[in-house]
Coordinates of C-alpha atoms and ligand atoms in Angstrom, one line a residue:
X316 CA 0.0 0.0 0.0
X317 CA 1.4 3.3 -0.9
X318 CA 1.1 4.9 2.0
X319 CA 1.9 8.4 0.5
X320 CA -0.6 8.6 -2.1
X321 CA -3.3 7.7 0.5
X322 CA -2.6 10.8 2.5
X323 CA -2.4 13.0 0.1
X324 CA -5.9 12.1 -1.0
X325 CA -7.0 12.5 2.4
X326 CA -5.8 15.6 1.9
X327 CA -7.7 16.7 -0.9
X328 CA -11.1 15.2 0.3
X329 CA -10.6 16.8 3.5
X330 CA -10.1 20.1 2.4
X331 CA -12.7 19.5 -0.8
X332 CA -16.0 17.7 0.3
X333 CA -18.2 19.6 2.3
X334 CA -18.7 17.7 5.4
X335 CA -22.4 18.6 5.9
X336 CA -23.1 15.6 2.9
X337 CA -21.0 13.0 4.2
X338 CA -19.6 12.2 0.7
X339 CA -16.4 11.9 1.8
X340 CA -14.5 8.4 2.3
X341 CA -12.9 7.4 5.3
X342 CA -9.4 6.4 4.6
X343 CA -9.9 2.8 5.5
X344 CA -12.6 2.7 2.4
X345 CA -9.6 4.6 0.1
X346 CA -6.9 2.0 1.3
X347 CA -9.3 -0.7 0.5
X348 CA -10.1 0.4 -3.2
X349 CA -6.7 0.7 -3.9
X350 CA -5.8 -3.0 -3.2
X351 CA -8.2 -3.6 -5.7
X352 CA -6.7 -4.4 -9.2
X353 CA -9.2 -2.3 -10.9
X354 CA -9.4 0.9 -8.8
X355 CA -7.2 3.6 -9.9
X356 CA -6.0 6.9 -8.7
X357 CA -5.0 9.8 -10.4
X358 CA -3.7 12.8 -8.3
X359 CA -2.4 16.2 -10.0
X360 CA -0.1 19.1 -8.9
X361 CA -1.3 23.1 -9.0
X362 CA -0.8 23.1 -13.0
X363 CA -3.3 20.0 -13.8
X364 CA -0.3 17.7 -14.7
X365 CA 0.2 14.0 -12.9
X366 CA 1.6 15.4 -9.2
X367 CA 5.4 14.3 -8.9
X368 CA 6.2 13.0 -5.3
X369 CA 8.0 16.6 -4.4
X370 CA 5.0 18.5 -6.3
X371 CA 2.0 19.5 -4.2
X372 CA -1.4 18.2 -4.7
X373 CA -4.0 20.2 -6.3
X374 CA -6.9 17.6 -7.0
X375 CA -7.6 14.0 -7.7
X376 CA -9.8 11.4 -8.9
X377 CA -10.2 7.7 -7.9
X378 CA -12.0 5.2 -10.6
X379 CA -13.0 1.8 -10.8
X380 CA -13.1 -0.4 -14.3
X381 CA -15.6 -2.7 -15.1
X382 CA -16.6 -4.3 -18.6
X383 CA -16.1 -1.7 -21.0
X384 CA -16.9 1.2 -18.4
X385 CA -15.3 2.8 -16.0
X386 CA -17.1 4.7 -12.9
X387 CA -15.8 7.8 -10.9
X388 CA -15.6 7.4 -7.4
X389 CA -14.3 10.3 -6.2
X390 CA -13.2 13.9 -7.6
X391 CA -12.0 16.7 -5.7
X392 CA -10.0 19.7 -6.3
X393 CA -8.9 21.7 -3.5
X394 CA -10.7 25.1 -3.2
X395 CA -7.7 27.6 -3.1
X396 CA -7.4 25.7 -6.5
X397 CA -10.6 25.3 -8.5
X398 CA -12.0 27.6 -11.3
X399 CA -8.8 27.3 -13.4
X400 CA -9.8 24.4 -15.5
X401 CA -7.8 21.4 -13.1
X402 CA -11.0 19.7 -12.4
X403 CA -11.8 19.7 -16.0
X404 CA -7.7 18.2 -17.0
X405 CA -9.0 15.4 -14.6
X406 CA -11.8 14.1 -16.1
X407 CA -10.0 14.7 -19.6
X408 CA -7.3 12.4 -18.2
X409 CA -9.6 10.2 -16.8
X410 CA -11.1 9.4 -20.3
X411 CA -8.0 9.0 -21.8
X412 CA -6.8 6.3 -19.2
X413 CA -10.6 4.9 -19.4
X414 CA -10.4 4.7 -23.1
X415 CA -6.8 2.8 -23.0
X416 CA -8.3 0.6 -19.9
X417 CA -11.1 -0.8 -22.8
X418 CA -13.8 1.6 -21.2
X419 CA -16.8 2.5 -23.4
X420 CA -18.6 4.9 -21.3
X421 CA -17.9 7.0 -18.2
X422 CA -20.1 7.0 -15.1
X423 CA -20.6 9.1 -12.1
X424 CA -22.9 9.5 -9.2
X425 CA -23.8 12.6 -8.1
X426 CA -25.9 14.6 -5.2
X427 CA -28.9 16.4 -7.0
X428 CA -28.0 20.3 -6.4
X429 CA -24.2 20.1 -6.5
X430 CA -22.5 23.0 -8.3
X431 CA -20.2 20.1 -10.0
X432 CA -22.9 19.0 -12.3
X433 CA -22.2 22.0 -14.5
X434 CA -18.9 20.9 -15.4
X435 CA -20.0 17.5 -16.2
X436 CA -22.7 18.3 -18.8
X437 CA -20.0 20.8 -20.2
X438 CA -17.9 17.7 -20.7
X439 CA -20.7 16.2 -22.3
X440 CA -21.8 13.4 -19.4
X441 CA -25.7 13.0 -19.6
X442 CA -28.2 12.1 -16.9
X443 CA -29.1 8.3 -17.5
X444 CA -31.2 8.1 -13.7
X445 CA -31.7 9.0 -9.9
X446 CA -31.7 7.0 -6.8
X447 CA -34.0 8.3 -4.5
X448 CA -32.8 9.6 -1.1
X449 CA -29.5 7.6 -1.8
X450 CA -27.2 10.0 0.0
X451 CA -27.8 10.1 3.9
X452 CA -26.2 13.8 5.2
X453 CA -25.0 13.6 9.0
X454 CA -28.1 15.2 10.0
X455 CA -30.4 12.1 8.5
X456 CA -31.4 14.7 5.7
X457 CA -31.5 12.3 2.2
X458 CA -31.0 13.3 -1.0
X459 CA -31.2 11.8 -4.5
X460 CA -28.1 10.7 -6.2
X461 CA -28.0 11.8 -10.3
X462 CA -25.8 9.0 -12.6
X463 CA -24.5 10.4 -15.4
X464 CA -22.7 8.8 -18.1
X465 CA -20.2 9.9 -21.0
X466 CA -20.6 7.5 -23.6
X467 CA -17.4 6.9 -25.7
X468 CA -19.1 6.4 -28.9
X469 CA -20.2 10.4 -29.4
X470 CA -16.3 11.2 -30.2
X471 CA -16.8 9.2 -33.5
Ligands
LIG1769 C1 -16.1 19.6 -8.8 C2 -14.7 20.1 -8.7 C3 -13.7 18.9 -8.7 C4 -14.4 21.0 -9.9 O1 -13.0 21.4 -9.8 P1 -12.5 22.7 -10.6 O2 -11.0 22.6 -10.7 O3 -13.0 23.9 -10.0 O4 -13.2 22.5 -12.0 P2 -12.9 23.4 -13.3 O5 -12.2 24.6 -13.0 O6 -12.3 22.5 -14.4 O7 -14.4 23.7 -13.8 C5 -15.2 24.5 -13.0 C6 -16.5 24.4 -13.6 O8 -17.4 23.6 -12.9 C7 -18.4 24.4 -12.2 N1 -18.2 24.1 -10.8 C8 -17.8 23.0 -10.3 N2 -17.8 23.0 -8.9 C9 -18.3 24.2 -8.6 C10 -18.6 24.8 -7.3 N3 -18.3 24.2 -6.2 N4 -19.1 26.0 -7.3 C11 -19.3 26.6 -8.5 N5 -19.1 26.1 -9.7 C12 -18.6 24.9 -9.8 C13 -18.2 25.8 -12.6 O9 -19.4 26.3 -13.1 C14 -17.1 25.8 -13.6 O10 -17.7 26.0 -14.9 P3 -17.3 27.3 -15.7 O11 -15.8 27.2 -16.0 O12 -18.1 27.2 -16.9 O13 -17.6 28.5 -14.8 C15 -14.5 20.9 -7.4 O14 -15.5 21.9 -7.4 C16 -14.7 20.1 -6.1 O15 -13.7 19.5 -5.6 N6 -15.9 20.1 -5.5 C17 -16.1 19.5 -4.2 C18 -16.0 17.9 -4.3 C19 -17.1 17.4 -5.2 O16 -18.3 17.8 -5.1 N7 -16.7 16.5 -6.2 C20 -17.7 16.0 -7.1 C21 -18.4 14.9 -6.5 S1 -19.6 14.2 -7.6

């Protein structure tokens, strides 16, 4: 386990999620994804580019493959970072190590109501469904997860 790259995502999702949706992962959950084969991580420095170990971390994203899609687990950029086009150098990276991982489509879950949403249906991600009152917030409020998916196919 690199023991590194787990803090510094930490990091990120500490500074990044706000806590009143409880979206963020505890660290055991991000130490057992990555001992999965098929989860990967992806962390990037102020500039957008793959973070080098003296670098600081700006943002990150963690994915899982499955047949012929990959799915977005997490995605954060720091705030004292975001608005300059790093969150958007992620998910263009993301596709291009989907795409050479076999993935047709892209997916991502995402609370109704949060700001990110704009930046995925720039990207081109479409709504495919809603789970009801999937997300639990600390204070018991629920609210309804959005999937979105990016399928592959509209590039050609
Ligand atoms: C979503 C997130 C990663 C975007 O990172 P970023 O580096 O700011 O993204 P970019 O600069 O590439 O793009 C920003 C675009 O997304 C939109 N956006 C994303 N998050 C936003 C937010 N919190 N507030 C306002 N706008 C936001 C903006 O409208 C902007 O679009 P514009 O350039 O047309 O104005 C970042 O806001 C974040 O870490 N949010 C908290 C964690 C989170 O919710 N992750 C997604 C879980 S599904």
């Amino acid at each position: 386990m690199r023991g590194d790259l787990v803090d510094r995502i930490m990091a990120i999702m500490e500074a990044s999620f706000d806590p009143a949706y409880g979206e963020a992962w505890n660290r055991r959950q991000v130490e057992d994804a990555l001992l999965l084969g098929n989860c990967h991580a992806y962390v990037v420095n102020p500039s957008g580019l793959p973070a080098k170990d003296d670098e600081p971390a700006a943002g990150f994203s963690l994915s899982r493959s499955g047949f012929e899609e990959e799915e977005l687990l997490l995605f954060a950029v720091t705030p004292e970072y975001r608005g300059r086009g790093i969150g958007r150098s992620i998910l263009d990276a993301l596709y291009r190590a989907a795409e050479s991982r076999g993935a047709k489509r892209l997916l991502l879950e995402m609370r109704r109501g949060n700001p990110a949403e704009r930046l995925y249906r720039a990207f081109g991600f479409s709504t495919i469904g809603e789970r009801k009152a999937y997300y639990r917030t600390p204070h018991g409020t629920r609210i309804d997860a959005i999937t979105f998916a990016y399928q592959f196919e509209q590039d050609s």
